[in-house]
PDB file of C-alpha atoms in Angstrom:
ATOM      1  CA  LEU A   1       0.000   0.000   0.000  1.00  0.00           C
ATOM      2  CA  LYS A   2       1.503   3.281  -1.106  1.00  0.00           C
ATOM      3  CA  ILE A   3       0.093   6.483   0.358  1.00  0.00           C
ATOM      4  CA  PHE A   4       1.143  10.021  -0.546  1.00  0.00           C
ATOM      5  CA  PHE A   5       0.099  12.856   1.747  1.00  0.00           C
ATOM      6  CA  ARG A   6      -0.503  16.358   0.477  1.00  0.00           C
ATOM      7  CA  CYS A   7      -1.393  19.434   2.500  1.00  0.00           C
ATOM      8  CA  SER A   8      -1.568  23.088   1.539  1.00  0.00           C
ATOM      9  CA  ALA A   9       1.471  25.173   2.489  1.00  0.00           C
ATOM     10  CA  LYS A  10      -0.729  27.528   4.502  1.00  0.00           C
ATOM     11  CA  GLU A  11      -2.273  24.695   6.550  1.00  0.00           C
ATOM     12  CA  LYS A  12       1.104  23.017   7.123  1.00  0.00           C
ATOM     13  CA  ALA A  13       2.475  26.340   8.341  1.00  0.00           C
ATOM     14  CA  LYS A  14      -0.469  26.852  10.713  1.00  0.00           C
ATOM     15  CA  ARG A  15       0.009  23.378  12.184  1.00  0.00           C
ATOM     16  CA  ARG A  16       3.767  23.828  12.573  1.00  0.00           C
ATOM     17  CA  LEU A  17       3.326  27.277  14.133  1.00  0.00           C
ATOM     18  CA  LYS A  18       0.973  25.742  16.680  1.00  0.00           C
ATOM     19  CA  GLU A  19       3.728  23.245  17.582  1.00  0.00           C
ATOM     20  CA  PHE A  20       6.314  26.027  17.869  1.00  0.00           C
ATOM     21  CA  LYS A  21       4.048  28.082  20.139  1.00  0.00           C
ATOM     22  CA  LYS A  22       4.072  25.219  22.686  1.00  0.00           C
ATOM     23  CA  THR A  23       7.783  25.816  23.195  1.00  0.00           C
ATOM     24  CA  ASN A  24       7.391  29.614  23.135  1.00  0.00           C
ATOM     25  CA  LYS A  25       9.371  29.998  19.938  1.00  0.00           C
ATOM     26  CA  LYS A  26       9.011  33.481  18.533  1.00  0.00           C
ATOM     27  CA  ILE A  27       8.356  32.915  14.865  1.00  0.00           C
ATOM     28  CA  THR A  28       5.708  34.207  12.501  1.00  0.00           C
ATOM     29  CA  LEU A  29       3.333  32.275  10.279  1.00  0.00           C
ATOM     30  CA  LYS A  30       4.993  33.843   7.256  1.00  0.00           C
ATOM     31  CA  GLU A  31       8.450  32.633   8.371  1.00  0.00           C
ATOM     32  CA  VAL A  32       7.181  29.113   9.001  1.00  0.00           C
ATOM     33  CA  GLU A  33       5.431  28.976   5.620  1.00  0.00           C
ATOM     34  CA  LYS A  34       8.564  30.223   3.820  1.00  0.00           C
ATOM     35  CA  SER A  35      10.703  27.601   5.579  1.00  0.00           C
ATOM     36  CA  LEU A  36       8.262  24.784   4.750  1.00  0.00           C
ATOM     37  CA  LYS A  37       8.071  25.813   1.091  1.00  0.00           C
ATOM     38  CA  SER A  38      11.859  25.763   0.902  1.00  0.00           C
ATOM     39  CA  ARG A  39      12.030  22.345   2.578  1.00  0.00           C
ATOM     40  CA  ASP A  40       9.336  20.943   0.245  1.00  0.00           C
ATOM     41  CA  PHE A  41      11.182  22.266  -2.805  1.00  0.00           C
ATOM     42  CA  ASN A  42      14.426  20.663  -1.623  1.00  0.00           C
ATOM     43  CA  ASP A  43      12.666  17.372  -0.834  1.00  0.00           C
ATOM     44  CA  LYS A  44      11.121  17.207  -4.311  1.00  0.00           C
ATOM     45  CA  ASN A  45      14.303  18.171  -6.141  1.00  0.00           C
ATOM     46  CA  ARG A  46      17.026  16.256  -4.297  1.00  0.00           C
ATOM     47  CA  LYS A  47      19.079  13.834  -6.365  1.00  0.00           C
ATOM     48  CA  GLU A  48      18.701  10.826  -4.028  1.00  0.00           C
ATOM     49  CA  SER A  49      15.156   9.624  -3.294  1.00  0.00           C
ATOM     50  CA  PRO A  50      13.205  12.756  -4.200  1.00  0.00           C
ATOM     51  CA  LEU A  51       9.824  13.049  -2.532  1.00  0.00           C
ATOM     52  CA  LEU A  52       7.525  12.395  -5.480  1.00  0.00           C
ATOM     53  CA  PHE A  53       4.113  10.827  -5.974  1.00  0.00           C
ATOM     54  CA  ALA A  54       4.765   7.157  -6.699  1.00  0.00           C
ATOM     55  CA  LYS A  55       2.955   5.241  -9.409  1.00  0.00           C
ATOM     56  CA  GLY A  56       0.057   3.370  -7.856  1.00  0.00           C
ATOM     57  CA  ALA A  57       0.003   5.478  -4.701  1.00  0.00           C
ATOM     58  CA  ILE A  58      -3.183   6.757  -3.123  1.00  0.00           C
ATOM     59  CA  LEU A  59      -3.272  10.522  -2.682  1.00  0.00           C
ATOM     60  CA  VAL A  60      -4.555  11.691   0.703  1.00  0.00           C
ATOM     61  CA  VAL A  61      -5.122  15.437   0.943  1.00  0.00           C
ATOM     62  CA  THR A  62      -4.929  16.350   4.616  1.00  0.00           C
ATOM     63  CA  SER A  63      -5.459  20.119   4.438  1.00  0.00           C
ATOM     64  CA  LYS A  64      -8.991  20.002   5.825  1.00  0.00           C
ATOM     65  CA  LEU A  65      -8.726  16.864   7.964  1.00  0.00           C
ATOM     66  CA  THR A  66      -8.312  16.638  11.714  1.00  0.00           C
ATOM     67  CA  ILE A  67      -5.917  14.103  13.209  1.00  0.00           C
ATOM     68  CA  ASP A  68      -8.838  11.800  14.033  1.00  0.00           C
ATOM     69  CA  GLN A  69     -10.167  12.082  10.468  1.00  0.00           C
ATOM     70  CA  MET A  70      -6.706  11.270   9.084  1.00  0.00           C
ATOM     71  CA  ARG A  71      -6.389   8.279  11.419  1.00  0.00           C
ATOM     72  CA  SER A  72      -9.808   6.991  10.336  1.00  0.00           C
ATOM     73  CA  LYS A  73      -9.059   7.496   6.642  1.00  0.00           C
ATOM     74  CA  LEU A  74      -5.742   5.651   6.920  1.00  0.00           C
ATOM     75  CA  ALA A  75      -7.292   2.780   8.879  1.00  0.00           C
ATOM     76  CA  ASN A  76      -9.952   2.408   6.169  1.00  0.00           C
ATOM     77  CA  LEU A  77      -7.338   2.447   3.393  1.00  0.00           C
ATOM     78  CA  VAL A  78      -5.275  -0.223   5.146  1.00  0.00           C
ATOM     79  CA  ARG A  79      -8.383  -2.326   5.850  1.00  0.00           C
ATOM     80  CA  LYS A  80      -9.492  -2.141   2.196  1.00  0.00           C
ATOM     81  CA  SER A  81      -5.985  -2.998   0.998  1.00  0.00           C
ATOM     82  CA  LEU A  82      -5.803  -6.051   3.270  1.00  0.00           C
ATOM     83  CA  ILE A  83      -9.249  -7.268   2.198  1.00  0.00           C
ATOM     84  CA  LYS A  84      -8.324  -6.812  -1.464  1.00  0.00           C
ATOM     85  CA  LYS A  85      -5.099  -8.781  -0.995  1.00  0.00           C
ATOM     86  CA  TYR A  86      -6.209 -11.487   1.457  1.00  0.00           C
ATOM     87  CA  GLY A  87     -10.006 -11.422   1.406  1.00  0.00           C
ATOM     88  CA  ASN A  88     -12.180 -11.085   4.470  1.00  0.00           C
ATOM     89  CA  LEU A  89     -10.349 -12.332   7.520  1.00  0.00           C
TER      90      LEU A  89
END
């Protein structure tokens, strides 16, 4: 089972900023978003193992999902994949 996660830069930055605020880091949303965009660009364009959508992967867009919704979606994808491969257990 191949899964590729995608989230908008703005939402990723909001989530990361929320994490930073827990440790009282003084950083702005704009700075976080700029850093994440740079990291994503580097991840997609690196020579060794670039982060790209793999053939046959399932795209999961997480921009509007809560953690519980993501967990549920992933559990359902895994369940369906196991049933497809091994039948009902």
